[in-house]
mmCIF file of C-alpha atoms and ligand atoms in Angstrom:
data_model
loop_
_atom_site.group_PDB
_atom_site.id
_atom_site.type_symbol
_atom_site.label_atom_id
_atom_site.label_comp_id
_atom_site.label_asym_id
_atom_site.label_seq_id
_atom_site.Cartn_x
_atom_site.Cartn_y
_atom_site.Cartn_z
ATOM 1 C CA UNK A 3 46.879 1.951 4.623
ATOM 2 C CA UNK A 4 44.680 3.362 7.306
ATOM 3 C CA UNK A 5 44.573 1.858 10.872
ATOM 4 C CA UNK A 6 42.712 2.765 13.829
ATOM 5 C CA UNK A 7 42.403 0.854 17.033
ATOM 6 C CA UNK A 8 39.900 0.811 19.298
ATOM 7 C CA UNK A 9 40.764 0.072 23.263
ATOM 8 C CA UNK A 10 39.128 -0.708 25.941
ATOM 9 C CA UNK A 11 36.055 -1.489 25.058
ATOM 10 C CA UNK A 12 33.517 -4.294 25.959
ATOM 11 C CA UNK A 13 33.867 -6.647 22.819
ATOM 12 C CA UNK A 14 30.710 -8.710 21.820
ATOM 13 C CA UNK A 15 31.716 -11.528 18.980
ATOM 14 C CA UNK A 16 28.599 -13.961 18.259
ATOM 15 C CA UNK A 17 30.682 -15.718 16.035
ATOM 16 C CA UNK A 18 33.838 -16.449 18.186
ATOM 17 C CA UNK A 19 31.502 -16.303 21.680
ATOM 18 C CA UNK A 20 34.068 -13.906 23.194
ATOM 19 C CA UNK A 21 32.491 -11.064 25.615
ATOM 20 C CA UNK A 22 35.412 -9.396 27.655
ATOM 21 C CA UNK A 23 37.070 -6.426 26.893
ATOM 22 C CA UNK A 24 39.713 -6.278 24.720
ATOM 23 C CA UNK A 25 41.468 -4.218 21.126
ATOM 24 C CA UNK A 26 40.062 -4.055 18.015
ATOM 25 C CA UNK A 27 42.540 -3.103 15.048
ATOM 26 C CA UNK A 28 40.670 -1.822 11.355
ATOM 27 C CA UNK A 29 42.946 -1.927 8.882
ATOM 28 C CA UNK A 30 41.001 -0.020 5.785
ATOM 29 C CA UNK A 31 37.742 -0.415 7.197
ATOM 30 C CA UNK A 32 37.783 -3.963 7.882
ATOM 31 C CA UNK A 33 38.243 -5.554 11.373
ATOM 32 C CA UNK A 34 41.466 -7.369 11.354
ATOM 33 C CA UNK A 35 42.289 -8.383 14.608
ATOM 34 C CA UNK A 36 40.505 -8.515 17.893
ATOM 35 C CA UNK A 37 42.307 -9.235 21.267
ATOM 36 C CA UNK A 38 43.280 -8.816 24.810
ATOM 37 C CA UNK A 39 44.736 -5.353 25.567
ATOM 38 C CA UNK A 40 47.852 -4.397 23.871
ATOM 39 C CA UNK A 41 47.736 -7.782 21.775
ATOM 40 C CA UNK A 42 46.805 -6.408 18.951
ATOM 41 C CA UNK A 43 49.314 -4.599 17.405
ATOM 42 C CA UNK A 44 49.268 -0.200 16.842
ATOM 43 C CA UNK A 45 47.503 2.494 14.714
ATOM 44 C CA UNK A 46 48.079 6.007 13.489
ATOM 45 C CA UNK A 47 44.705 6.458 15.378
ATOM 46 C CA UNK A 48 43.342 4.807 18.677
ATOM 47 C CA UNK A 49 40.347 5.732 19.984
ATOM 48 C CA UNK A 50 39.467 5.129 23.930
ATOM 49 C CA UNK A 51 36.400 2.954 24.008
ATOM 50 C CA UNK A 52 36.085 2.245 27.650
ATOM 51 C CA UNK A 53 32.269 1.569 28.923
ATOM 52 C CA UNK A 54 31.309 1.455 25.215
ATOM 53 C CA UNK A 55 30.582 -1.806 23.305
ATOM 54 C CA UNK A 56 32.132 -3.053 20.921
ATOM 55 C CA UNK A 57 29.783 -5.569 18.541
ATOM 56 C CA UNK A 58 28.178 -6.403 15.242
ATOM 57 C CA UNK A 59 25.547 -3.730 14.346
ATOM 58 C CA UNK A 60 21.943 -4.080 15.994
ATOM 59 C CA UNK A 61 18.901 -5.092 14.369
ATOM 60 C CA UNK A 62 15.709 -3.750 15.621
ATOM 61 C CA UNK A 63 12.575 -6.022 14.171
ATOM 62 C CA UNK A 64 10.248 -3.458 15.126
ATOM 63 C CA UNK A 65 10.292 0.126 15.160
ATOM 64 C CA UNK A 66 7.747 3.005 14.036
ATOM 65 C CA UNK A 67 9.152 5.664 11.739
ATOM 66 C CA UNK A 68 5.931 7.853 11.059
ATOM 67 C CA UNK A 69 6.505 9.372 7.370
ATOM 68 C CA UNK A 70 4.642 7.748 4.878
ATOM 69 C CA UNK A 71 3.399 8.155 1.401
ATOM 70 C CA UNK A 72 1.413 11.214 1.035
ATOM 71 C CA UNK A 73 0.898 11.902 4.715
ATOM 72 C CA UNK A 74 0.440 15.615 5.119
ATOM 73 C CA UNK A 75 1.960 18.310 7.295
ATOM 74 C CA UNK A 76 1.113 16.663 11.093
ATOM 75 C CA UNK A 77 1.688 13.011 10.502
ATOM 76 C CA UNK A 78 5.478 13.136 10.737
ATOM 77 C CA UNK A 79 5.714 14.963 14.406
ATOM 78 C CA UNK A 80 6.742 11.632 16.189
ATOM 79 C CA UNK A 81 9.250 10.345 14.120
ATOM 80 C CA UNK A 82 10.627 10.346 10.287
ATOM 81 C CA UNK A 83 12.650 7.961 8.350
ATOM 82 C CA UNK A 84 15.374 10.147 8.355
ATOM 83 C CA UNK A 85 15.510 10.653 12.047
ATOM 84 C CA UNK A 86 14.292 7.071 12.965
ATOM 85 C CA UNK A 87 17.281 6.062 11.133
ATOM 86 C CA UNK A 88 19.830 8.837 12.455
ATOM 87 C CA UNK A 89 18.524 7.724 16.160
ATOM 88 C CA UNK A 90 19.185 4.043 15.322
ATOM 89 C CA UNK A 91 22.626 4.603 14.035
ATOM 90 C CA UNK A 92 23.664 6.557 16.842
ATOM 91 C CA UNK A 93 22.555 3.909 19.312
ATOM 92 C CA UNK A 94 24.314 1.203 16.911
ATOM 93 C CA UNK A 95 21.688 -0.277 15.311
ATOM 94 C CA UNK A 96 22.635 -0.779 11.416
ATOM 95 C CA UNK A 97 18.880 -2.131 10.389
ATOM 96 C CA UNK A 98 16.082 -1.463 11.338
ATOM 97 C CA UNK A 99 11.853 -3.175 10.221
ATOM 98 C CA UNK A 100 9.593 -0.206 10.016
ATOM 99 C CA UNK A 101 6.278 -1.094 11.113
ATOM 100 C CA UNK A 102 3.396 -0.060 8.337
ATOM 101 C CA UNK A 103 0.733 1.328 10.444
ATOM 102 C CA UNK A 104 1.673 4.605 8.696
ATOM 103 C CA UNK A 105 -1.022 7.014 7.907
ATOM 104 C CA UNK A 106 -1.733 6.248 5.424
ATOM 105 C CA UNK A 107 -0.634 2.107 6.022
ATOM 106 C CA UNK A 108 2.644 0.695 3.655
ATOM 107 C CA UNK A 109 0.318 -1.975 1.682
ATOM 108 C CA UNK A 110 0.870 -1.356 -1.916
ATOM 109 C CA UNK A 111 4.090 -1.883 -3.417
ATOM 110 C CA UNK A 112 4.211 1.788 -4.566
ATOM 111 C CA UNK A 113 4.145 2.880 -0.899
ATOM 112 C CA UNK A 114 7.023 0.242 0.279
ATOM 113 C CA UNK A 115 9.058 1.297 -3.309
ATOM 114 C CA UNK A 116 8.568 4.972 -2.278
ATOM 115 C CA UNK A 117 9.889 4.166 1.744
ATOM 116 C CA UNK A 118 12.464 2.291 0.334
ATOM 117 C CA UNK A 119 13.924 5.616 -1.881
ATOM 118 C CA UNK A 120 12.994 7.583 1.420
ATOM 119 C CA UNK A 121 15.628 5.509 3.443
ATOM 120 C CA UNK A 122 18.341 4.982 0.528
ATOM 121 C CA UNK A 123 18.059 8.741 0.353
ATOM 122 C CA UNK A 124 18.935 8.904 3.761
ATOM 123 C CA UNK A 125 21.490 6.312 3.739
ATOM 124 C CA UNK A 126 22.216 5.674 7.190
ATOM 125 C CA UNK A 127 20.984 2.529 9.173
ATOM 126 C CA UNK A 128 19.803 -0.002 6.519
ATOM 127 C CA UNK A 129 15.850 0.904 6.812
ATOM 128 C CA UNK A 130 13.702 -1.984 5.574
ATOM 129 C CA UNK A 131 10.044 -1.733 5.534
ATOM 130 C CA UNK A 132 7.597 -3.937 6.291
ATOM 131 C CA UNK A 133 4.393 -3.838 4.146
ATOM 132 C CA UNK A 134 0.942 -4.760 5.559
ATOM 133 C CA UNK A 135 -0.868 -8.153 5.457
ATOM 134 C CA UNK A 136 -4.390 -6.880 4.261
ATOM 135 C CA UNK A 137 -5.249 -3.677 1.870
ATOM 136 C CA UNK A 138 -5.310 -0.705 4.325
ATOM 137 C CA UNK A 139 -4.926 -2.647 7.613
ATOM 138 C CA UNK A 140 -8.554 -3.377 7.447
ATOM 139 C CA UNK A 141 -8.155 -6.993 8.381
ATOM 140 C CA UNK A 142 -10.628 -7.434 5.421
ATOM 141 C CA UNK A 143 -8.885 -8.164 1.955
ATOM 142 C CA UNK A 144 -5.139 -9.567 2.118
ATOM 143 C CA UNK A 145 -2.206 -6.841 0.267
ATOM 144 C CA UNK A 146 -0.412 -7.527 -2.949
ATOM 145 C CA UNK A 147 2.407 -9.657 -0.828
ATOM 146 C CA UNK A 148 4.457 -10.808 -3.500
ATOM 147 C CA UNK A 149 4.539 -7.244 -5.622
ATOM 148 C CA UNK A 150 5.487 -5.434 -1.899
ATOM 149 C CA UNK A 151 7.829 -8.241 -1.934
ATOM 150 C CA UNK A 152 9.290 -7.827 -5.203
ATOM 151 C CA UNK A 153 9.739 -3.989 -4.213
ATOM 152 C CA UNK A 154 11.341 -3.957 -0.950
ATOM 153 C CA UNK A 155 9.065 -5.520 2.041
ATOM 154 C CA UNK A 156 11.017 -7.407 4.383
ATOM 155 C CA UNK A 157 8.095 -8.913 6.446
ATOM 156 C CA UNK A 158 4.571 -8.394 6.689
ATOM 157 C CA UNK A 159 2.442 -7.552 9.506
ATOM 158 C CA UNK A 160 -0.583 -5.287 10.087
ATOM 159 C CA UNK A 161 0.824 -4.060 13.367
ATOM 160 C CA UNK A 162 -1.445 -2.220 15.705
ATOM 161 C CA UNK A 163 -4.236 -4.215 14.850
ATOM 162 C CA UNK A 164 -5.115 -7.903 14.101
ATOM 163 C CA UNK A 165 -6.423 -10.060 11.385
ATOM 164 C CA UNK A 166 -9.637 -11.021 13.230
ATOM 165 C CA UNK A 167 -11.130 -12.985 10.457
ATOM 166 C CA UNK A 168 -9.092 -16.578 10.347
ATOM 167 C CA UNK A 169 -10.532 -16.947 6.876
ATOM 168 C CA UNK A 170 -8.263 -13.708 5.912
ATOM 169 C CA UNK A 171 -5.845 -14.563 7.733
ATOM 170 C CA UNK A 172 -5.178 -18.084 6.644
ATOM 171 C CA UNK A 173 -5.033 -16.474 3.125
ATOM 172 C CA UNK A 174 -2.228 -14.228 4.012
ATOM 173 C CA UNK A 175 -0.353 -16.785 6.464
ATOM 174 C CA UNK A 176 -0.329 -19.278 2.848
ATOM 175 C CA UNK A 177 0.709 -16.417 0.343
ATOM 176 C CA UNK A 178 3.136 -15.344 3.094
ATOM 177 C CA UNK A 179 4.730 -19.250 3.285
ATOM 178 C CA UNK A 180 4.408 -19.525 -0.651
ATOM 179 C CA UNK A 181 6.297 -16.840 -1.542
ATOM 180 C CA UNK A 182 9.340 -17.598 1.397
ATOM 181 C CA UNK A 183 8.092 -14.186 3.145
ATOM 182 C CA UNK A 184 7.672 -13.989 7.477
ATOM 183 C CA UNK A 185 4.676 -12.794 8.744
ATOM 184 C CA UNK A 186 4.948 -10.163 12.227
ATOM 185 C CA UNK A 187 1.910 -10.629 14.070
ATOM 186 C CA UNK A 188 -0.085 -8.357 16.254
ATOM 187 C CA UNK A 189 -1.690 -10.859 18.830
ATOM 188 C CA UNK A 190 -4.214 -9.229 19.641
ATOM 189 C CA UNK A 191 -8.251 -10.011 20.042
ATOM 190 C CA UNK A 192 -10.156 -6.550 20.049
ATOM 191 C CA UNK A 193 -13.531 -8.225 20.913
ATOM 192 C CA UNK A 194 -11.361 -9.740 23.740
ATOM 193 C CA UNK A 195 -9.806 -7.004 24.589
ATOM 194 C CA UNK A 196 -12.215 -4.480 24.072
ATOM 195 C CA UNK A 197 -12.465 -2.170 27.084
ATOM 196 C CA UNK A 198 -10.076 -4.389 29.081
ATOM 197 C CA UNK A 199 -7.889 -3.167 31.613
ATOM 198 C CA UNK A 200 -4.736 -4.933 33.312
ATOM 199 C CA UNK A 201 -5.017 -4.690 37.198
ATOM 200 C CA UNK A 202 -1.741 -4.209 39.220
ATOM 201 C CA UNK A 203 -1.698 -7.746 40.882
ATOM 202 C CA UNK A 204 0.713 -10.348 40.666
ATOM 203 C CA UNK A 205 -1.045 -11.968 37.765
ATOM 204 C CA UNK A 206 -0.345 -8.640 35.563
HETATM 205 ZN ZN1 LIG B 18 4.274 -1.579 17.206
#
């Protein structure tokens, strides 16, 4: 049996309501005991976690990994699936949901499947692609949501843009409800927002 003792970290455990410093014992890769300092026994290996958080893996519902299928040189400078997943893991995030406003957008089952495969090869944090609500993220024609769900999309969004046409938006919402999938909305009315600025004031 391999044992690892993490000592002195702030243990945040939503399941038990604990939020206090303590020790955490891991046996064979699984949490075996949580308790106050010195309470959970000894291990061959001990790590001093003073000043660190010990918590379940964090989930970020909204990240941008700019890599996309068929994107040429120049599109990946901001972030790739590999660099984003590495950053997530380094920060304690075990799952991230990647927005589809890439170039080109993730608006098809093929693109989603490609994305899932890249994330699998990177094999760091779980990277769950969000598929577009509409084809080309243009707000005109609903994308094939069911096919993207089957390919591994975790939700749908036209992030960075709103679906201005209420009839199109209703079709998307009805189809998402039918197939049991969430929609993440970019809440902005472009017609109202155009040219708008927020003044530095108590109302901003
Ligand atoms: Zn965004």
